[in-house]
Each structure stands twice: as structure tokens, then as C-alpha cells.
Amino acid sequence: MKNKLILFLLLTTNAFAGVRLPSVIGDHMVLQQNAKIKIWGWADPGERVTVKASWSKQALTVTSGKDGRWEASLTTTKAGGPYEITLNTIQLTDIWLGEVWLCSGQSNMDMTVAREDRYWCGVYHEAEEVAAASYPQIRVFDAAYTPTDTIQKDVAGMWEVCTPATVKHFSAAAYFFARDLQQRLKVPIGLITTAYGASTAEAWISRKELKSFPALLDDYARKKAIYDTSFTARKKYDEALAKWKIAAAEAKAAGKDQPREPKNPDPEKDQHNPAVLYNGMVAPLIPYTIKGAIWYQGESNTDKPKIYCSLMETLITNWRKDWKQGDFQFLYVQLANYGKPDSLPVNEKGTVLIRQAQLENLNIPHTGMVVAIDNANPDKPEDIHPKNKQAIGLRLSLQALALVYGEKISYSGPVYQKMKIEGNKIRLYFNENDLQSRDSVLTGFAIAGDDKQFVWANATIEGNTILVSSDKIQQPTIVRYGWASNPPVNLYNKEGLPASPFKTDK
């Protein structure tokens, strides 16, 4: 009898011992309300997994496949909590139903609320913002930096409740977005942040979808071919990294900017390379049910602006296809002004062309763009990380409230529509009926003829149009606005949202 009891206990224990969950499914998480959500994990092949959510009276049992993976679909109710989910012997607690957003991009998305090891910026009024960050219904999962050539099943991270202690290492742009959204919607907000500084758009796209960009893949193959894997090369990098860690700690203690981290020579560990961040930091999060995505990136693609528009269209299509949630809303931030204020009427650089590509990406269904052309740090414009992430978060939340949650509010500044030549002047038409200037005179407009020799233009608001001219150009054909890295611009709508830089020629 004793042996039979031991055998029974062993069999019972083994039947439930194999259940494992990805890091993104855990205590304190927020699940999308009023939706059919996915819960998944791994177990022994053929193992039965019973899933019971406390907001529902019904339990669901699924069986893991030959590879051990199992997946359950649960129907959620309206926002609320806290709830529990039981999966065989695993119990998850403090779960809330609300709105879930994926947050990704490079350093301006990854940049934290407070001065942390990764970034040296912080935000305006940092101490006050940190002290006030008691929002128990804002929860954040931050995916660990995991560049790899191999698609991963899981990524390190955990759900954290927003407190003055935890908010310090939250993405600033994502946090202020969530804060404004939560205060308006009065429901829990869950953020899944997966971002890393200096990353390119192609790093966040799957290798399969990048086949239409063979030059990017060929360049990566060349890097892999010449990569020095010798012990000497590795030792050199390890020594440089050790010195950097000491210098970074000293700089942080002294309240100074940290030195740049030495670059890992392994192409697979380089956030600029194709698919490496999709594999390690996007794929493991699928199919966690989301409401939409916010994105802040582009600075690292200024060396190849001509393909950025199609790259971003590929990324958005890639993510929507893999999540299998239809065309979820994709909101992104247009690059902010940056560098020494420009004095030329037109100063076309990679940053300018990326902004134009981002403007053109509004043609992709269910997208929205936040304009940040007025957001440079006034005391340090050469810093590519604007500290006013509060403005970015607010503008992102306005986009979400209008485009996703149906609020009848202004969510975008003036957007250029068309032009009409009127003698020696050009009339510009916008989607706004109430154009305004922050100063007595409109700035940032340049005009030219067919020779494209641009000069500063006089610009006057007339209703929902702007009349542009210059005594130096008698036969104008083209207008540009804000066409420089850090241009003088002051066109807004009555709600104080800035107009996007634009050009009238194709």
C-alpha cells in the first residue's frame, strides 16, 4: 500500500511539475479588457493544463503539443480587479483587466524617468515626477536587452507596479503616455516595453519579412563573415567593458554624463543589425493581447532615409501579421528637432528626410503620428534625447484617445494637404480650420522656383490657408516648412499642437 501511495504521489507531482510560463505572464500583469486573450506556456508533451480565471466561472483545459507548448484563449470582462489565474498548481495574483500597449523603439523610448545606468538624461522636474508616481493601476513589463540571431521563446522581465521606487527605470515616454491615458480612461494600463538605444528599424523586423531588403541582409552576412572570434579579440572587448563600467559608475556618482559603452564586436549583439531584436525582444512577447503599439525611433536610420518609409511599413505589417489581431493602432513619434539652430531656409539632412518618411507613413491604415519638432532641450539642443517626455506622452495619449477610444478631441497639429500657385505667391491648404502662430510672424517657411534655390518666405495665415511669398522669387513653384534638423518653426493649431515639417513637391 505504501509503495502504491508513493507511486501515486510521484505520478501526481510529475503530472503538474512541467507547467512553465513565459516571463510576460505573471503576477501584477494587466490583461486586455473585453477581449479574447492568449495565455500560453510549456509543459511536458501531452500534459493537460487547466486554466481558471477568477473573473469567470468556467475552467478551461488544454493539452500541450509534442513540443510541449500549450495555449489557452480566455475571454475577459470589463476593466477591474484584482483577479487571480490558476494554472494547475501555479497561482498568479494581483491581475487586472484594462488597456495594454506595446512600447518600442530606440533610446528616446528606452530613456528612463530618472537618471539610470542606461541613459543620462532624466526628464524635466525629475524629482517631482518621481515623488508623485504612485499609480497602482499602471503596470509595466520591461523586456531585457536580448539581441540574437535565433528566435527566442521567452525574454527576461517581470511586471512591476508603478511606484516612486519603480518608476525611475520605466520608459519616460511610455510612462507619461500611460499616466495621461489612465487619468482619462480611469482603467488599469499595462505597458510592455521592449526598446533599446541606437537600435535601427530593421533590428525589430523578422528576418523573413526583411527578404525584400537584400542589401541589409547581405551587409549583415559580410559582418558575420569577418567577425574575429579569437580569444584575443574577445579579451580586448571584455577589458574595455570592465573599464567602462568603472568609469560609468564614477560618472553616475558624480552626477555627470556617462561615457559611451564600448561596442560589442559580435554582429549578433549589435542593435543595428537586421532581426536581432525582433528575435530576442519581440517574438517572445507574441501573442500577448494588446490594444495597440507606440513607437519612438528613427535617429539610427538617418544614414539610409530613402528606405525608411518602406522599412516602417514592413515593420508594422510584420507585427500585425504575427500578433494576428488585425490592424491594431500603431502610434509613433516623428523625430524631434535636434542640434544647433539652423539659419539656412533649407538644410536637407538625414533627420529631415526621416521626418518626411514618417509623415508619408500616415498613409498606412490605423496609424497616428506625434509631431515633436518643437521639443528639443532649449538649454542643450545638441542632446538627441529631449527631456520633455511629458509632452510626448501627452501627445501620444491624445492620439490614442481620439483614434482608438473614440473621443472627439484634437489630437494632431496642422497637416499640409495641397497647394495652389496664385501669381507670385503660393497658397497652402491644411486639414485645420484654426491655424495659429506662437509669435507675431510665421517662421520656418521657404520658397523657390523650378531651380530649387530656396529663400526665406513671408507667410500669412488666411483662414485655414497660408499665403507664402518672397520678393526674390517671382515664379514660385515649391514651398518647404521646417526643412532642417533644428528649424525655426511656430505653426500650431488652437490646441497648441505643432504642424509637421513638409514639402510641397513630390
Coordinates of C-alpha atoms in Angstrom, one line a residue:
M1 CA 0.0 0.0 0.0
K2 CA 2.8 2.3 1.0
N3 CA 4.6 1.7 -2.4
K4 CA 1.4 2.4 -4.3
L5 CA 0.9 5.7 -2.4
I6 CA 4.5 6.8 -3.2
L7 CA 3.9 5.9 -6.9
F8 CA 0.6 7.8 -6.9
L9 CA 2.3 10.9 -5.4
L10 CA 5.1 10.7 -7.9
L11 CA 2.7 10.4 -10.8
T12 CA 0.6 13.3 -9.5
T13 CA 3.6 15.5 -8.9
N14 CA 5.0 14.8 -12.4
A15 CA 1.7 15.5 -14.0
F16 CA 1.9 19.1 -12.8
A17 CA 5.6 19.7 -12.5
G18 CA 6.2 20.5 -16.1
V19 CA 4.0 23.6 -16.4
R20 CA 6.0 26.7 -17.2
L21 CA 5.0 30.2 -18.1
P22 CA 6.8 33.0 -20.1
S23 CA 8.0 35.9 -18.1
V24 CA 5.4 38.2 -19.6
I25 CA 2.6 36.2 -17.9
G26 CA 2.9 36.6 -14.2
D27 CA 1.8 38.4 -11.0
H28 CA 0.7 42.0 -11.3
M29 CA 0.1 41.9 -15.0
V30 CA -2.6 43.8 -16.9
L31 CA -4.7 41.8 -19.4
Q32 CA -6.7 43.5 -22.2
Q33 CA -10.3 44.0 -21.1
N34 CA -13.3 42.9 -23.1
A35 CA -11.2 40.7 -25.4
K36 CA -10.3 37.1 -26.2
I37 CA -6.7 37.0 -24.8
K38 CA -4.0 34.4 -25.1
I39 CA -2.3 32.6 -22.2
W40 CA 0.5 30.2 -23.1
G41 CA 3.4 28.3 -21.8
W42 CA 5.1 24.9 -21.8
A43 CA 4.7 21.6 -20.1
D44 CA 5.6 18.0 -20.7
P45 CA 4.4 16.8 -24.1
G46 CA 0.7 15.7 -23.8
E47 CA 0.3 17.2 -20.4
R48 CA -3.2 18.6 -19.5
V49 CA -3.2 22.2 -18.3
T50 CA -6.3 23.6 -16.6
V51 CA -6.7 27.3 -16.6
K52 CA -9.1 29.0 -14.2
A53 CA -9.6 32.8 -14.1
S54 CA -11.4 34.3 -11.1
W55 CA -13.4 36.7 -13.2
S56 CA -15.0 33.6 -14.9
K57 CA -16.9 30.7 -13.5
Q58 CA -15.6 28.3 -16.2
A59 CA -12.3 26.5 -16.2
L60 CA -10.5 25.7 -19.5
T61 CA -8.4 22.6 -20.1
V62 CA -5.8 22.4 -22.9
T63 CA -3.2 19.8 -23.8
S64 CA 0.4 20.6 -24.6
G65 CA 1.7 19.6 -28.0
K66 CA 4.6 17.4 -29.0
D67 CA 6.9 20.4 -28.5
G68 CA 5.5 21.0 -25.0
R69 CA 3.8 24.3 -25.9
W70 CA 0.2 24.9 -24.9
E71 CA -2.1 27.9 -25.5
A72 CA -5.4 28.9 -24.0
S73 CA -7.9 31.5 -25.1
L74 CA -9.7 33.3 -22.3
T75 CA -12.5 35.9 -22.6
T76 CA -12.0 38.9 -20.4
T77 CA -14.7 41.2 -19.0
K78 CA -14.7 44.9 -18.4
A79 CA -11.8 46.6 -16.6
G80 CA -11.3 45.7 -13.0
G81 CA -9.5 43.6 -10.5
P82 CA -7.6 42.3 -8.7
Y83 CA -8.1 38.8 -10.1
E84 CA -6.3 35.5 -9.9
I85 CA -5.5 32.9 -12.5
T86 CA -4.7 29.3 -11.6
L87 CA -2.8 27.0 -14.0
N88 CA -2.7 23.5 -12.4
T89 CA -0.7 24.2 -9.3
I90 CA 0.6 27.7 -10.3
Q91 CA -1.4 30.6 -9.0
L92 CA -1.0 34.1 -10.4
T93 CA -2.2 37.0 -8.3
D94 CA -2.9 40.8 -8.4
I95 CA -4.0 40.6 -12.0
W96 CA -6.0 43.5 -13.5
L97 CA -8.1 43.9 -16.7
G98 CA -7.5 47.1 -18.5
E99 CA -5.8 48.5 -21.6
V100 CA -2.5 47.0 -22.8
W101 CA 0.0 48.8 -25.0
L102 CA 3.3 47.7 -26.6
C103 CA 6.0 50.3 -26.4
S104 CA 9.1 50.0 -28.6
G105 CA 11.9 51.9 -30.4
Q106 CA 15.3 53.2 -29.6
S107 CA 16.8 55.4 -26.9
N108 CA 14.0 58.0 -26.8
M109 CA 11.6 55.2 -25.9
D110 CA 14.1 53.4 -23.7
M111 CA 15.1 56.6 -21.8
T112 CA 14.0 56.4 -18.2
V113 CA 12.1 58.8 -16.0
A114 CA 15.2 59.2 -13.7
R115 CA 18.9 59.2 -14.4
E116 CA 19.7 55.5 -14.7
D117 CA 22.7 53.4 -15.8
R118 CA 21.5 53.2 -19.4
Y119 CA 20.7 56.9 -20.0
W120 CA 22.0 60.1 -18.5
C121 CA 19.1 62.4 -19.3
G122 CA 16.2 62.0 -17.0
V123 CA 13.2 64.3 -17.6
Y124 CA 12.2 67.8 -16.6
H125 CA 11.2 68.1 -13.0
E126 CA 12.6 64.6 -12.4
A127 CA 12.4 64.7 -8.5
E128 CA 8.8 65.9 -8.5
E129 CA 7.7 63.4 -11.2
V130 CA 9.3 60.5 -9.3
A131 CA 7.8 61.5 -6.0
A132 CA 4.3 61.8 -7.5
A133 CA 4.4 58.5 -9.4
S134 CA 2.0 56.5 -7.2
Y135 CA -0.2 54.8 -9.8
P136 CA -1.0 51.3 -8.6
Q137 CA -3.1 50.7 -11.7
I138 CA -0.2 51.3 -14.1
R139 CA 1.8 48.1 -14.5
V140 CA 5.0 47.8 -16.7
F141 CA 6.8 44.8 -18.1
D142 CA 10.3 45.7 -19.4
A143 CA 11.9 43.2 -21.8
A144 CA 15.6 42.7 -21.2
Y145 CA 18.1 43.6 -23.9
T146 CA 18.4 40.3 -25.8
P147 CA 19.9 40.6 -29.3
T148 CA 20.2 37.3 -31.1
D149 CA 20.1 35.5 -34.4
T150 CA 17.8 32.8 -33.1
I151 CA 14.1 33.4 -32.4
Q152 CA 13.6 33.1 -28.7
K153 CA 10.6 31.7 -26.8
D154 CA 11.0 33.9 -23.8
V155 CA 12.6 37.1 -22.7
A156 CA 13.7 38.1 -19.2
G157 CA 11.5 40.6 -17.4
M158 CA 8.7 41.0 -14.8
W159 CA 5.6 43.0 -14.2
E160 CA 6.1 45.9 -11.8
V161 CA 3.5 48.2 -10.2
C162 CA 4.1 51.9 -10.7
T163 CA 5.6 53.5 -7.5
P164 CA 8.1 56.2 -6.9
A165 CA 10.7 53.5 -6.5
T166 CA 9.9 51.6 -9.7
V167 CA 9.1 54.5 -12.0
K168 CA 12.7 55.6 -12.0
H169 CA 13.6 52.8 -14.5
F170 CA 10.4 53.0 -16.5
S171 CA 10.4 54.3 -20.1
A172 CA 9.7 58.0 -19.7
A173 CA 7.7 58.4 -22.9
A174 CA 5.7 55.2 -22.2
Y175 CA 5.1 56.2 -18.5
F176 CA 3.7 59.6 -19.3
F177 CA 1.6 58.1 -22.1
A178 CA 0.1 55.6 -19.6
R179 CA -0.3 58.2 -16.9
D180 CA -2.3 60.5 -19.1
L181 CA -4.3 57.7 -20.5
Q182 CA -5.1 56.2 -17.1
Q183 CA -6.2 59.5 -15.7
R184 CA -8.6 60.0 -18.7
L185 CA -9.9 56.5 -19.1
K186 CA -10.0 55.5 -15.4
V187 CA -8.9 51.9 -16.1
P188 CA -5.7 50.0 -15.4
I189 CA -3.0 50.5 -18.0
G190 CA -0.4 47.8 -18.8
L191 CA 2.8 48.6 -20.7
I192 CA 5.0 46.1 -22.4
T193 CA 8.2 48.0 -23.1
T194 CA 10.7 46.5 -25.5
A195 CA 13.2 49.1 -26.6
Y196 CA 16.9 49.7 -26.8
G197 CA 19.1 52.7 -27.6
A198 CA 20.6 53.3 -31.0
S199 CA 18.6 50.4 -32.5
T200 CA 17.6 50.5 -36.1
A201 CA 14.2 49.8 -37.5
E202 CA 15.4 46.7 -39.3
A203 CA 16.6 45.2 -36.0
W204 CA 12.9 45.0 -34.9
I205 CA 11.7 43.2 -38.1
S206 CA 11.8 39.4 -38.6
R207 CA 14.3 38.0 -41.0
K208 CA 11.5 36.5 -43.1
E209 CA 10.0 39.9 -43.7
L210 CA 13.4 41.5 -44.4
K211 CA 13.8 39.4 -47.6
S212 CA 12.6 42.4 -49.6
F213 CA 15.7 44.3 -48.3
P214 CA 18.5 42.0 -49.6
A215 CA 21.2 44.8 -49.2
L216 CA 20.6 44.8 -45.4
L217 CA 20.9 41.1 -45.1
D218 CA 23.9 40.9 -47.4
D219 CA 25.7 43.6 -45.3
Y220 CA 25.0 41.6 -42.2
A221 CA 26.3 38.4 -43.7
R222 CA 29.6 40.2 -44.5
K223 CA 29.9 41.4 -41.0
K224 CA 29.4 37.9 -39.7
A225 CA 32.0 36.6 -42.1
I226 CA 34.7 38.9 -41.0
Y227 CA 33.9 38.8 -37.3
D228 CA 37.0 38.0 -35.3
T229 CA 36.0 35.3 -32.8
S230 CA 39.5 34.8 -31.4
F231 CA 40.3 34.8 -27.7
T232 CA 42.4 37.9 -28.0
A233 CA 39.7 39.9 -29.7
R234 CA 37.2 38.9 -27.0
K235 CA 39.6 39.7 -24.2
K236 CA 40.1 43.2 -25.7
Y237 CA 36.4 43.9 -25.6
D238 CA 36.0 42.4 -22.1
E239 CA 38.8 44.7 -20.8
A240 CA 37.2 47.8 -22.4
L241 CA 33.8 46.9 -21.0
A242 CA 35.3 46.5 -17.5
K243 CA 36.9 49.9 -17.7
W244 CA 33.7 51.4 -18.9
K245 CA 31.7 50.0 -16.0
I246 CA 34.0 51.6 -13.6
A247 CA 34.0 55.0 -15.4
A248 CA 30.2 54.9 -15.7
A249 CA 29.8 54.2 -12.0
E250 CA 32.1 57.1 -11.2
A251 CA 30.3 59.4 -13.5
K252 CA 26.9 58.5 -12.1
A253 CA 28.1 59.0 -8.5
A254 CA 29.4 62.4 -9.5
G255 CA 26.2 63.3 -11.3
K256 CA 28.0 63.6 -14.7
D257 CA 27.1 62.2 -18.1
Q258 CA 28.3 58.6 -18.5
P259 CA 30.8 57.7 -21.2
R260 CA 29.6 55.8 -24.2
E261 CA 29.6 52.0 -23.7
P262 CA 32.2 50.2 -25.9
K263 CA 30.6 48.4 -28.9
N264 CA 30.4 44.7 -28.7
P265 CA 32.3 43.4 -31.8
D266 CA 29.9 40.4 -32.2
P267 CA 27.5 41.4 -35.0
E268 CA 24.8 39.3 -33.4
K269 CA 25.0 41.6 -30.3
D270 CA 24.7 44.8 -32.3
Q271 CA 21.3 46.5 -32.1
H272 CA 21.8 48.0 -35.6
N273 CA 21.7 44.6 -37.3
P274 CA 18.7 43.0 -39.0
A275 CA 16.2 41.0 -37.0
V276 CA 18.4 40.6 -33.9
L277 CA 15.9 42.5 -31.6
Y278 CA 12.8 41.0 -33.2
N279 CA 14.2 37.6 -32.4
G280 CA 15.0 38.2 -28.8
M281 CA 12.6 41.0 -27.7
V282 CA 9.5 40.9 -29.9
A283 CA 8.9 37.2 -30.8
P284 CA 8.8 36.1 -27.2
L285 CA 6.0 38.6 -26.4
I286 CA 3.7 37.2 -29.1
P287 CA 0.7 36.5 -28.8
Y288 CA 0.2 38.6 -25.6
T289 CA -3.0 40.5 -26.4
I290 CA -2.5 44.2 -26.9
K291 CA -4.7 47.2 -27.8
G292 CA -2.0 48.9 -29.9
A293 CA 1.6 50.0 -30.1
I294 CA 3.6 53.2 -29.6
W295 CA 6.9 53.7 -31.3
Y296 CA 9.8 56.2 -31.0
Q297 CA 12.7 55.5 -33.3
G298 CA 14.4 56.8 -36.4
E299 CA 17.6 58.5 -35.3
S300 CA 19.7 55.4 -36.1
N301 CA 18.3 55.2 -39.6
T302 CA 19.3 58.7 -40.7
D303 CA 22.1 57.2 -42.8
K304 CA 19.6 55.4 -45.1
P305 CA 16.5 57.6 -45.1
K306 CA 15.4 56.5 -48.6
I307 CA 14.3 53.1 -47.4
Y308 CA 12.9 54.2 -44.0
C309 CA 9.3 54.6 -45.2
S310 CA 9.2 51.1 -46.6
L311 CA 11.1 49.7 -43.6
M312 CA 8.5 51.0 -41.2
E313 CA 5.6 49.8 -43.4
T314 CA 7.3 46.4 -43.3
L315 CA 7.7 46.5 -39.5
I316 CA 4.0 47.5 -38.9
T317 CA 2.8 44.8 -41.3
N318 CA 5.2 42.2 -39.8
W319 CA 3.9 42.9 -36.2
R320 CA 0.3 42.9 -37.2
K321 CA 0.6 39.7 -39.1
D322 CA 2.4 37.9 -36.2
W323 CA 0.1 39.2 -33.5
K324 CA -3.0 38.1 -35.5
Q325 CA -5.1 40.9 -34.0
G326 CA -5.9 42.7 -37.2
D327 CA -4.7 46.2 -37.9
F328 CA -4.1 47.4 -34.3
Q329 CA -3.4 51.0 -33.9
F330 CA 0.3 52.0 -34.4
L331 CA 1.2 55.4 -33.0
Y332 CA 4.7 56.8 -33.5
V333 CA 6.7 59.9 -32.7
Q334 CA 8.2 62.0 -35.6
L335 CA 11.8 62.9 -34.9
A336 CA 12.3 66.0 -32.7
N337 CA 14.4 69.0 -33.6
Y338 CA 18.0 68.5 -32.8
G339 CA 21.4 70.2 -33.0
K340 CA 22.4 73.8 -33.5
P341 CA 19.5 76.0 -34.6
D342 CA 19.6 76.2 -38.4
S343 CA 19.9 79.6 -40.1
L344 CA 19.5 78.3 -43.7
P345 CA 16.0 78.2 -45.2
V346 CA 16.6 74.6 -46.3
N347 CA 19.2 72.3 -44.8
E348 CA 18.3 68.8 -46.0
K349 CA 19.9 66.1 -43.9
G350 CA 19.0 62.5 -42.9
T351 CA 17.0 63.7 -40.0
V352 CA 14.8 65.8 -42.3
L353 CA 14.2 63.0 -44.7
I354 CA 13.3 60.6 -41.9
R355 CA 10.7 63.1 -40.8
Q356 CA 9.3 63.2 -44.3
A357 CA 9.2 59.4 -44.4
Q358 CA 7.4 59.3 -41.1
L359 CA 4.8 61.8 -42.5
E360 CA 4.3 59.6 -45.5
N361 CA 3.8 56.6 -43.3
L362 CA 0.5 58.1 -42.2
N363 CA -0.8 56.6 -45.4
I364 CA -0.7 53.2 -43.6
P365 CA -4.1 52.4 -42.2
H366 CA -4.6 52.8 -38.5
T367 CA -1.5 54.8 -37.8
G368 CA -1.0 58.1 -36.0
M369 CA 2.0 60.5 -35.7
V370 CA 3.0 62.7 -32.9
V371 CA 4.9 65.8 -34.1
A372 CA 7.9 66.8 -31.9
I373 CA 9.6 69.5 -34.0
D374 CA 9.3 71.9 -31.0
N375 CA 10.7 69.5 -28.4
A376 CA 14.5 70.0 -28.3
N377 CA 16.1 70.8 -25.0
P378 CA 16.3 74.6 -25.2
D379 CA 19.4 74.6 -23.0
K380 CA 21.1 71.8 -24.8
P381 CA 19.7 71.3 -28.3
E382 CA 22.6 69.1 -29.3
D383 CA 21.3 66.4 -26.9
I384 CA 19.4 64.0 -29.1
H385 CA 17.3 62.9 -26.1
P386 CA 14.7 65.6 -25.3
K387 CA 13.9 65.8 -21.6
N388 CA 10.3 66.9 -22.2
K389 CA 8.9 63.4 -22.4
Q390 CA 5.8 64.8 -20.7
A391 CA 4.8 66.5 -23.9
I392 CA 5.5 63.3 -25.9
G393 CA 3.4 61.2 -23.6
L394 CA 0.5 63.7 -23.6
R395 CA 0.5 63.9 -27.4
L396 CA 0.6 60.1 -27.7
S397 CA -2.3 59.8 -25.3
L398 CA -4.3 62.3 -27.3
Q399 CA -3.7 60.2 -30.4
A400 CA -4.9 57.1 -28.6
L401 CA -7.9 58.8 -27.1
A402 CA -9.1 60.0 -30.5
L403 CA -8.1 57.2 -32.8
V404 CA -8.6 54.2 -30.5
Y405 CA -11.1 55.2 -27.8
G406 CA -13.3 57.5 -29.9
E407 CA -13.0 60.7 -28.0
K408 CA -13.9 63.8 -30.1
I409 CA -10.8 65.8 -29.3
S410 CA -8.0 67.5 -31.3
Y411 CA -5.1 65.0 -31.5
S412 CA -2.9 66.3 -34.3
G413 CA -1.4 69.6 -35.4
P414 CA -2.0 71.1 -38.9
V415 CA -1.1 68.7 -41.7
Y416 CA -0.4 70.1 -45.2
Q417 CA -2.9 69.0 -47.8
K418 CA -2.3 70.8 -51.1
M419 CA -1.0 74.0 -52.7
K420 CA -2.2 76.5 -55.3
I421 CA 0.0 79.0 -57.2
E422 CA -1.5 82.5 -57.3
G423 CA 0.8 84.7 -59.4
N424 CA 3.9 85.3 -57.4
K425 CA 2.5 83.6 -54.3
I426 CA 1.6 80.1 -53.2
R427 CA -1.4 79.3 -51.1
L428 CA -1.1 76.3 -48.8
Y429 CA -4.1 74.3 -47.6
F430 CA -4.3 72.3 -44.3
N431 CA -6.6 69.9 -42.5
E432 CA -7.1 72.5 -39.8
N433 CA -9.6 75.4 -39.7
D434 CA -7.8 77.3 -37.0
L435 CA -4.2 77.9 -37.8
Q436 CA -2.2 79.9 -35.3
S437 CA 1.3 81.2 -34.8
R438 CA 3.1 81.3 -31.5
D439 CA 4.6 84.6 -32.5
S440 CA 3.5 87.7 -34.4
V441 CA 5.2 86.5 -37.5
L442 CA 5.1 82.9 -39.0
T443 CA 8.6 81.4 -39.4
G444 CA 10.1 78.3 -41.0
F445 CA 8.7 78.7 -44.5
A446 CA 11.0 78.6 -47.5
I447 CA 10.0 79.2 -51.2
A448 CA 11.7 78.5 -54.5
G449 CA 11.1 78.3 -58.2
D450 CA 12.0 75.4 -60.5
D451 CA 15.7 75.9 -59.8
K452 CA 15.1 74.9 -56.1
Q453 CA 17.1 77.9 -54.9
F454 CA 15.2 78.4 -51.6
V455 CA 14.9 81.6 -49.8
W456 CA 13.1 82.6 -46.6
A457 CA 9.5 83.3 -47.3
N458 CA 6.9 85.7 -45.9
A459 CA 3.9 83.7 -44.6
T460 CA 0.5 84.9 -43.6
I461 CA -2.4 82.9 -42.2
E462 CA -5.7 83.4 -44.0
G463 CA -8.4 81.1 -42.5
N464 CA -7.3 77.5 -43.0
T465 CA -4.7 78.5 -45.6
I466 CA -1.3 80.2 -45.5
L467 CA -0.2 82.5 -48.2
V468 CA 3.6 82.3 -48.9
S469 CA 5.7 84.6 -51.0
S470 CA 9.1 86.3 -51.4
D471 CA 10.1 89.4 -53.4
K472 CA 13.2 87.3 -54.5
I473 CA 11.0 84.6 -56.2
Q474 CA 8.7 85.9 -58.9
Q475 CA 7.7 82.5 -60.3
P476 CA 7.4 80.2 -57.2
T477 CA 6.7 76.5 -57.6
I478 CA 7.8 74.9 -54.3
V479 CA 7.4 75.5 -50.5
R480 CA 9.2 73.8 -47.7
Y481 CA 8.4 74.2 -44.0
G482 CA 10.7 73.2 -41.1
W483 CA 13.1 71.7 -43.6
A484 CA 16.2 71.4 -41.3
S485 CA 17.4 69.5 -38.3
N486 CA 16.6 72.2 -35.9
P487 CA 14.5 74.8 -37.9
P488 CA 12.7 77.9 -36.6
V489 CA 9.0 76.9 -36.6
N490 CA 5.9 78.2 -34.9
L491 CA 2.8 77.0 -36.7
Y492 CA 0.3 75.3 -34.4
N493 CA -3.4 74.7 -34.1
K494 CA -5.6 76.4 -31.4
E495 CA -5.0 73.4 -29.0
G496 CA -1.2 74.1 -29.2
L497 CA -0.3 71.1 -31.3
P498 CA 2.6 71.8 -33.8
A499 CA 2.4 71.4 -37.6
S500 CA 4.6 68.7 -39.1
P501 CA 7.5 69.8 -41.4
F502 CA 6.6 69.2 -45.0
K503 CA 7.4 69.9 -48.6
T504 CA 5.0 70.6 -51.5
D505 CA 7.0 68.8 -54.2
K506 CA 7.0 65.0 -54.5

